[in-house]
Amino acid sequence: MPANDPAHTAPPLIAGLLLAAGGGRRLGGRPKALLPYRGRPLVENAVRVLREAGCGPVHVVLGASAAEVRERADLSGCVVVDNPDWAQGMSSSLRVGLASLAGTGAGAALVSLVDQPGIGPAAVARVLGAYRSPTSLAAAAYEGERGHPVLFGADRWADIAATATGDKGARVHLARHAEELMLVECADIAEAFDIDTPPDLARLL
C-alpha cells in the first residue's frame, strides 16, 4: 500500500486533561489531589485511568498545595502545569489546561476531574471512541444525565476558554452547542460520584 494510504495514517492524539487544582474547601481544606486512595494520592489514580484508556499526552493542572502535590505524587511522564488562580473556580483550570495543549498536535482534549474515582478506563475509552474530528463534542452520560469525562475537539478550545467562568467550566459552550453534543452512556461501567464532603471519603476506602 502507498505510504499515504488511509490505512497507514496514525490515529489522532487525544490528550488527557486532568483538572486537579481543587482545595477541598468542604473537606476542611484538604487538597483533593492528595486524598489517599489505595495507598497513594488520588491524583495518581486519575492519571492512570487516562493513560490506560488511551489518552496521550496527559496534562495535569494543579492549584491548591501544588508544590506538595508535585513532591508527594508520582506524575512522571505528565505535563504538569500550575494554576495560580485555582481559587477562582474550575474554569480557570480549564483555561490553563487548554492553553498548555497548544502546539501538541492533539485533535481533542479528554477532560476529567481528579475526584471521581468511580470512573475508570473503560468509561474514558468509551468517550474517546466518540472522536470523529477536531470539531467533536462528546460527554459521558449516566442514565441520560451529562457528566464527565468530556471530549472537546481542538477547534472548540478557543471558544471554551473565552466563555468559561467561575465553576461553570465549559457549560456555556455545551449549552450553546447542545445539538452537536454526543452523549455516551456509561452508567453500566462507571459511577459518577464526586468526593466533596467528609461522608464522601468513605468511597475512597
PDB file of C-alpha atoms in Angstrom:
ATOM      1  CA  MET A   1       0.000   0.000   0.000  1.00  0.00           C
ATOM      2  CA  PRO A   2       1.184   3.559  -0.627  1.00  0.00           C
ATOM      3  CA  ALA A   3       2.618   5.320   2.414  1.00  0.00           C
ATOM      4  CA  ASN A   4      -0.195   7.876   2.281  1.00  0.00           C
ATOM      5  CA  ASP A   5      -2.907   5.249   2.224  1.00  0.00           C
ATOM      6  CA  PRO A   6      -5.523   5.883   4.969  1.00  0.00           C
ATOM      7  CA  ALA A   7      -4.652   2.519   6.486  1.00  0.00           C
ATOM      8  CA  HIS A   8      -1.231   3.917   7.338  1.00  0.00           C
ATOM      9  CA  THR A   9      -2.493   7.150   8.842  1.00  0.00           C
ATOM     10  CA  ALA A  10      -1.742   7.387  12.549  1.00  0.00           C
ATOM     11  CA  PRO A  11      -4.786   7.948  14.773  1.00  0.00           C
ATOM     12  CA  PRO A  12      -5.108  11.498  16.114  1.00  0.00           C
ATOM     13  CA  LEU A  13      -3.677  12.281  19.500  1.00  0.00           C
ATOM     14  CA  ILE A  14      -6.323  12.802  22.140  1.00  0.00           C
ATOM     15  CA  ALA A  15      -4.807  14.482  25.154  1.00  0.00           C
ATOM     16  CA  GLY A  16      -5.938  13.683  28.645  1.00  0.00           C
ATOM     17  CA  LEU A  17      -6.544  16.886  30.619  1.00  0.00           C
ATOM     18  CA  LEU A  18      -6.870  16.242  34.331  1.00  0.00           C
ATOM     19  CA  LEU A  19      -8.215  19.066  36.488  1.00  0.00           C
ATOM     20  CA  ALA A  20      -6.672  18.520  39.928  1.00  0.00           C
ATOM     21  CA  ALA A  21      -6.424  22.004  41.403  1.00  0.00           C
ATOM     22  CA  GLY A  22      -9.255  21.910  43.958  1.00  0.00           C
ATOM     23  CA  GLY A  23      -8.555  22.861  47.537  1.00  0.00           C
ATOM     24  CA  GLY A  24     -11.214  20.655  49.130  1.00  0.00           C
ATOM     25  CA  ARG A  25     -12.940  23.524  50.904  1.00  0.00           C
ATOM     26  CA  ARG A  26     -15.754  21.289  52.168  1.00  0.00           C
ATOM     27  CA  LEU A  27     -13.159  18.719  53.208  1.00  0.00           C
ATOM     28  CA  GLY A  28     -11.520  21.100  55.635  1.00  0.00           C
ATOM     29  CA  GLY A  29      -9.034  22.410  53.104  1.00  0.00           C
ATOM     30  CA  ARG A  30      -7.541  19.037  52.145  1.00  0.00           C
ATOM     31  CA  PRO A  31      -6.359  19.252  48.525  1.00  0.00           C
ATOM     32  CA  LYS A  32      -8.272  16.672  46.528  1.00  0.00           C
ATOM     33  CA  ALA A  33      -5.212  15.605  44.563  1.00  0.00           C
ATOM     34  CA  LEU A  34      -3.593  14.335  47.766  1.00  0.00           C
ATOM     35  CA  LEU A  35      -6.531  12.437  49.238  1.00  0.00           C
ATOM     36  CA  PRO A  36      -5.358   8.877  49.953  1.00  0.00           C
ATOM     37  CA  TYR A  37      -6.688   6.224  47.596  1.00  0.00           C
ATOM     38  CA  ARG A  38      -5.409   2.655  47.653  1.00  0.00           C
ATOM     39  CA  GLY A  39      -2.305   3.792  49.455  1.00  0.00           C
ATOM     40  CA  ARG A  40      -1.371   6.577  47.037  1.00  0.00           C
ATOM     41  CA  PRO A  41      -2.504  10.147  46.272  1.00  0.00           C
ATOM     42  CA  LEU A  42      -5.808  10.274  44.407  1.00  0.00           C
ATOM     43  CA  VAL A  43      -4.250  12.197  41.515  1.00  0.00           C
ATOM     44  CA  GLU A  44      -2.141   9.164  40.596  1.00  0.00           C
ATOM     45  CA  ASN A  45      -5.261   7.075  40.086  1.00  0.00           C
ATOM     46  CA  ALA A  46      -6.771   9.701  37.799  1.00  0.00           C
ATOM     47  CA  VAL A  47      -3.609   9.823  35.690  1.00  0.00           C
ATOM     48  CA  ARG A  48      -3.521   6.024  35.444  1.00  0.00           C
ATOM     49  CA  VAL A  49      -7.121   5.944  34.250  1.00  0.00           C
ATOM     50  CA  LEU A  50      -6.411   8.402  31.437  1.00  0.00           C
ATOM     51  CA  ARG A  51      -3.350   6.512  30.302  1.00  0.00           C
ATOM     52  CA  GLU A  52      -4.971   3.085  30.388  1.00  0.00           C
ATOM     53  CA  ALA A  53      -7.884   4.433  28.359  1.00  0.00           C
ATOM     54  CA  GLY A  54      -5.530   5.550  25.606  1.00  0.00           C
ATOM     55  CA  CYS A  55      -5.051   9.267  26.206  1.00  0.00           C
ATOM     56  CA  GLY A  56      -1.739  10.803  25.292  1.00  0.00           C
ATOM     57  CA  PRO A  57      -0.202  13.111  26.244  1.00  0.00           C
ATOM     58  CA  VAL A  58      -1.590  13.624  29.761  1.00  0.00           C
ATOM     59  CA  HIS A  59      -1.614  17.156  31.155  1.00  0.00           C
ATOM     60  CA  VAL A  60      -2.362  17.755  34.851  1.00  0.00           C
ATOM     61  CA  VAL A  61      -3.485  21.123  36.215  1.00  0.00           C
ATOM     62  CA  LEU A  62      -2.529  21.706  39.860  1.00  0.00           C
ATOM     63  CA  GLY A  63      -3.529  24.535  42.148  1.00  0.00           C
ATOM     64  CA  ALA A  64      -4.031  24.078  45.882  1.00  0.00           C
ATOM     65  CA  SER A  65      -0.794  22.919  47.542  1.00  0.00           C
ATOM     66  CA  ALA A  66       0.747  22.432  44.100  1.00  0.00           C
ATOM     67  CA  ALA A  67       4.294  22.159  45.430  1.00  0.00           C
ATOM     68  CA  GLU A  68       3.269  19.452  47.904  1.00  0.00           C
ATOM     69  CA  VAL A  69       1.410  17.538  45.202  1.00  0.00           C
ATOM     70  CA  ARG A  70       4.482  17.622  42.965  1.00  0.00           C
ATOM     71  CA  GLU A  71       6.587  16.332  45.858  1.00  0.00           C
ATOM     72  CA  ARG A  72       4.312  13.544  47.047  1.00  0.00           C
ATOM     73  CA  ALA A  73       2.644  12.286  43.877  1.00  0.00           C
ATOM     74  CA  ASP A  74       4.312  10.411  41.038  1.00  0.00           C
ATOM     75  CA  LEU A  75       3.367  12.429  37.971  1.00  0.00           C
ATOM     76  CA  SER A  76       6.272  11.283  35.846  1.00  0.00           C
ATOM     77  CA  GLY A  77       5.540  11.393  32.148  1.00  0.00           C
ATOM     78  CA  CYS A  78       2.832  14.011  32.621  1.00  0.00           C
ATOM     79  CA  VAL A  79       2.945  17.654  31.640  1.00  0.00           C
ATOM     80  CA  VAL A  80       2.197  19.377  34.945  1.00  0.00           C
ATOM     81  CA  VAL A  81       1.010  22.977  34.919  1.00  0.00           C
ATOM     82  CA  ASP A  82       0.138  25.237  37.831  1.00  0.00           C
ATOM     83  CA  ASN A  83      -2.966  27.399  38.008  1.00  0.00           C
ATOM     84  CA  PRO A  84      -2.222  30.283  40.368  1.00  0.00           C
ATOM     85  CA  ASP A  85      -5.872  31.363  40.109  1.00  0.00           C
ATOM     86  CA  TRP A  86      -7.333  27.988  41.073  1.00  0.00           C
ATOM     87  CA  ALA A  87      -9.483  29.526  43.825  1.00  0.00           C
ATOM     88  CA  GLN A  88     -11.485  31.350  41.152  1.00  0.00           C
ATOM     89  CA  GLY A  89     -13.072  28.083  40.107  1.00  0.00           C
ATOM     90  CA  MET A  90     -12.840  25.205  37.683  1.00  0.00           C
ATOM     91  CA  SER A  91     -12.969  27.465  34.641  1.00  0.00           C
ATOM     92  CA  SER A  92      -9.588  28.971  35.412  1.00  0.00           C
ATOM     93  CA  SER A  93      -8.048  25.493  35.496  1.00  0.00           C
ATOM     94  CA  LEU A  94      -9.772  24.549  32.259  1.00  0.00           C
ATOM     95  CA  ARG A  95      -8.332  27.621  30.532  1.00  0.00           C
ATOM     96  CA  VAL A  96      -4.823  26.922  31.860  1.00  0.00           C
ATOM     97  CA  GLY A  97      -5.066  23.304  30.798  1.00  0.00           C
ATOM     98  CA  LEU A  98      -6.286  24.033  27.284  1.00  0.00           C
ATOM     99  CA  ALA A  99      -3.562  26.664  26.851  1.00  0.00           C
ATOM    100  CA  SER A 100      -0.962  24.063  27.823  1.00  0.00           C
ATOM    101  CA  LEU A 101      -2.118  21.844  24.960  1.00  0.00           C
ATOM    102  CA  ALA A 102      -1.299  24.436  22.293  1.00  0.00           C
ATOM    103  CA  GLY A 103       1.257  23.059  19.884  1.00  0.00           C
ATOM    104  CA  THR A 104       0.863  19.423  20.960  1.00  0.00           C
ATOM    105  CA  GLY A 105      -0.940  18.460  17.787  1.00  0.00           C
ATOM    106  CA  ALA A 106      -3.775  16.892  19.774  1.00  0.00           C
ATOM    107  CA  GLY A 107      -7.032  16.646  17.893  1.00  0.00           C
ATOM    108  CA  ALA A 108      -9.062  16.772  21.090  1.00  0.00           C
ATOM    109  CA  ALA A 109      -8.836  17.018  24.856  1.00  0.00           C
ATOM    110  CA  LEU A 110     -10.497  14.498  27.154  1.00  0.00           C
ATOM    111  CA  VAL A 111     -11.228  16.456  30.333  1.00  0.00           C
ATOM    112  CA  SER A 112     -11.573  14.567  33.602  1.00  0.00           C
ATOM    113  CA  LEU A 113     -11.805  15.511  37.265  1.00  0.00           C
ATOM    114  CA  VAL A 114      -9.461  14.240  39.962  1.00  0.00           C
ATOM    115  CA  ASP A 115     -12.218  13.490  42.481  1.00  0.00           C
ATOM    116  CA  GLN A 116     -14.223  10.905  40.528  1.00  0.00           C
ATOM    117  CA  PRO A 117     -12.531   7.551  41.231  1.00  0.00           C
ATOM    118  CA  GLY A 118     -15.647   5.662  40.227  1.00  0.00           C
ATOM    119  CA  ILE A 119     -14.921   6.477  36.580  1.00  0.00           C
ATOM    120  CA  GLY A 120     -12.362   4.031  35.238  1.00  0.00           C
ATOM    121  CA  PRO A 121     -10.539   3.375  31.967  1.00  0.00           C
ATOM    122  CA  ALA A 122     -13.491   1.601  30.344  1.00  0.00           C
ATOM    123  CA  ALA A 123     -15.737   4.672  30.555  1.00  0.00           C
ATOM    124  CA  VAL A 124     -12.982   7.024  29.430  1.00  0.00           C
ATOM    125  CA  ALA A 125     -12.192   4.788  26.457  1.00  0.00           C
ATOM    126  CA  ARG A 126     -15.868   4.737  25.507  1.00  0.00           C
ATOM    127  CA  VAL A 127     -15.952   8.535  25.386  1.00  0.00           C
ATOM    128  CA  LEU A 128     -12.677   8.589  23.436  1.00  0.00           C
ATOM    129  CA  GLY A 129     -14.394   6.416  20.866  1.00  0.00           C
ATOM    130  CA  ALA A 130     -16.790   9.274  20.086  1.00  0.00           C
ATOM    131  CA  TYR A 131     -13.994  11.307  18.496  1.00  0.00           C
ATOM    132  CA  ARG A 132     -14.590  11.981  14.807  1.00  0.00           C
ATOM    133  CA  SER A 133     -12.798  15.256  14.033  1.00  0.00           C
ATOM    134  CA  PRO A 134     -11.392  18.427  15.669  1.00  0.00           C
ATOM    135  CA  THR A 135     -14.980  19.651  15.947  1.00  0.00           C
ATOM    136  CA  SER A 136     -16.106  16.651  18.022  1.00  0.00           C
ATOM    137  CA  LEU A 137     -18.069  17.279  21.203  1.00  0.00           C
ATOM    138  CA  ALA A 138     -18.954  14.359  23.463  1.00  0.00           C
ATOM    139  CA  ALA A 139     -19.567  13.591  27.117  1.00  0.00           C
ATOM    140  CA  ALA A 140     -20.189  10.619  29.316  1.00  0.00           C
ATOM    141  CA  ALA A 141     -23.788  10.258  30.434  1.00  0.00           C
ATOM    142  CA  TYR A 142     -25.180   8.449  33.437  1.00  0.00           C
ATOM    143  CA  GLU A 143     -28.763   7.319  32.906  1.00  0.00           C
ATOM    144  CA  GLY A 144     -29.125  10.113  30.391  1.00  0.00           C
ATOM    145  CA  GLU A 145     -27.601  12.863  32.529  1.00  0.00           C
ATOM    146  CA  ARG A 146     -24.458  14.520  31.184  1.00  0.00           C
ATOM    147  CA  GLY A 147     -21.327  14.099  33.300  1.00  0.00           C
ATOM    148  CA  HIS A 148     -17.573  13.597  32.997  1.00  0.00           C
ATOM    149  CA  PRO A 149     -15.331  12.972  31.238  1.00  0.00           C
ATOM    150  CA  VAL A 150     -15.987  15.390  28.386  1.00  0.00           C
ATOM    151  CA  LEU A 151     -14.266  15.379  25.000  1.00  0.00           C
ATOM    152  CA  PHE A 152     -13.600  18.687  23.266  1.00  0.00           C
ATOM    153  CA  GLY A 153     -12.278  18.758  19.711  1.00  0.00           C
ATOM    154  CA  ALA A 154      -9.363  21.161  19.280  1.00  0.00           C
ATOM    155  CA  ASP A 155     -11.401  23.525  17.105  1.00  0.00           C
ATOM    156  CA  ARG A 156     -13.584  24.244  20.147  1.00  0.00           C
ATOM    157  CA  TRP A 157     -10.850  25.120  22.630  1.00  0.00           C
ATOM    158  CA  ALA A 158     -10.679  28.851  21.900  1.00  0.00           C
ATOM    159  CA  ASP A 159     -14.417  29.369  22.407  1.00  0.00           C
ATOM    160  CA  ILE A 160     -14.449  27.254  25.555  1.00  0.00           C
ATOM    161  CA  ALA A 161     -11.594  29.277  27.046  1.00  0.00           C
ATOM    162  CA  ALA A 162     -13.322  32.533  26.122  1.00  0.00           C
ATOM    163  CA  THR A 163     -16.685  31.610  27.670  1.00  0.00           C
ATOM    164  CA  ALA A 164     -15.618  29.630  30.758  1.00  0.00           C
ATOM    165  CA  THR A 165     -16.321  31.477  34.016  1.00  0.00           C
ATOM    166  CA  GLY A 166     -16.275  30.587  37.705  1.00  0.00           C
ATOM    167  CA  ASP A 167     -17.147  26.979  38.484  1.00  0.00           C
ATOM    168  CA  LYS A 168     -19.246  26.582  35.346  1.00  0.00           C
ATOM    169  CA  GLY A 169     -16.373  25.188  33.295  1.00  0.00           C
ATOM    170  CA  ALA A 170     -17.489  24.614  29.725  1.00  0.00           C
ATOM    171  CA  ARG A 171     -21.203  24.760  30.471  1.00  0.00           C
ATOM    172  CA  VAL A 172     -21.750  27.872  28.349  1.00  0.00           C
ATOM    173  CA  HIS A 173     -20.184  26.224  25.315  1.00  0.00           C
ATOM    174  CA  LEU A 174     -22.067  22.994  25.943  1.00  0.00           C
ATOM    175  CA  ALA A 175     -25.377  24.850  26.222  1.00  0.00           C
ATOM    176  CA  ARG A 176     -24.767  26.774  23.005  1.00  0.00           C
ATOM    177  CA  HIS A 177     -23.904  23.607  21.116  1.00  0.00           C
ATOM    178  CA  ALA A 178     -26.292  21.176  22.767  1.00  0.00           C
ATOM    179  CA  GLU A 179     -27.499  19.815  19.429  1.00  0.00           C
ATOM    180  CA  GLU A 180     -23.921  18.857  18.496  1.00  0.00           C
ATOM    181  CA  LEU A 181     -23.166  17.095  21.787  1.00  0.00           C
ATOM    182  CA  MET A 182     -22.910  13.327  21.632  1.00  0.00           C
ATOM    183  CA  LEU A 183     -23.853  11.697  24.937  1.00  0.00           C
ATOM    184  CA  VAL A 184     -22.071   8.409  25.598  1.00  0.00           C
ATOM    185  CA  GLU A 185     -23.921   6.294  28.150  1.00  0.00           C
ATOM    186  CA  CYS A 186     -21.549   4.953  30.814  1.00  0.00           C
ATOM    187  CA  ALA A 187     -23.778   4.093  33.776  1.00  0.00           C
ATOM    188  CA  ASP A 188     -23.254   0.395  33.113  1.00  0.00           C
ATOM    189  CA  ILE A 189     -19.480   0.619  33.629  1.00  0.00           C
ATOM    190  CA  ALA A 190     -18.862   3.618  35.925  1.00  0.00           C
ATOM    191  CA  GLU A 191     -20.154   5.605  38.881  1.00  0.00           C
ATOM    192  CA  ALA A 192     -20.001   9.391  38.611  1.00  0.00           C
ATOM    193  CA  PHE A 193     -19.844  10.380  42.282  1.00  0.00           C
ATOM    194  CA  ASP A 194     -17.623  13.237  43.484  1.00  0.00           C
ATOM    195  CA  ILE A 195     -15.511  13.392  46.629  1.00  0.00           C
ATOM    196  CA  ASP A 196     -16.765  16.698  48.024  1.00  0.00           C
ATOM    197  CA  THR A 197     -17.680  16.275  51.691  1.00  0.00           C
ATOM    198  CA  PRO A 198     -16.370  14.240  54.666  1.00  0.00           C
ATOM    199  CA  PRO A 199     -19.001  11.498  54.248  1.00  0.00           C
ATOM    200  CA  ASP A 200     -17.803  11.038  50.651  1.00  0.00           C
ATOM    201  CA  LEU A 201     -14.375   9.984  51.915  1.00  0.00           C
ATOM    202  CA  ALA A 202     -15.802   6.560  52.727  1.00  0.00           C
ATOM    203  CA  ARG A 203     -15.921   5.921  48.970  1.00  0.00           C
ATOM    204  CA  LEU A 204     -12.124   6.027  48.882  1.00  0.00           C
ATOM    205  CA  LEU A 205     -11.734   3.095  51.234  1.00  0.00           C
TER     206      LEU A 205
END
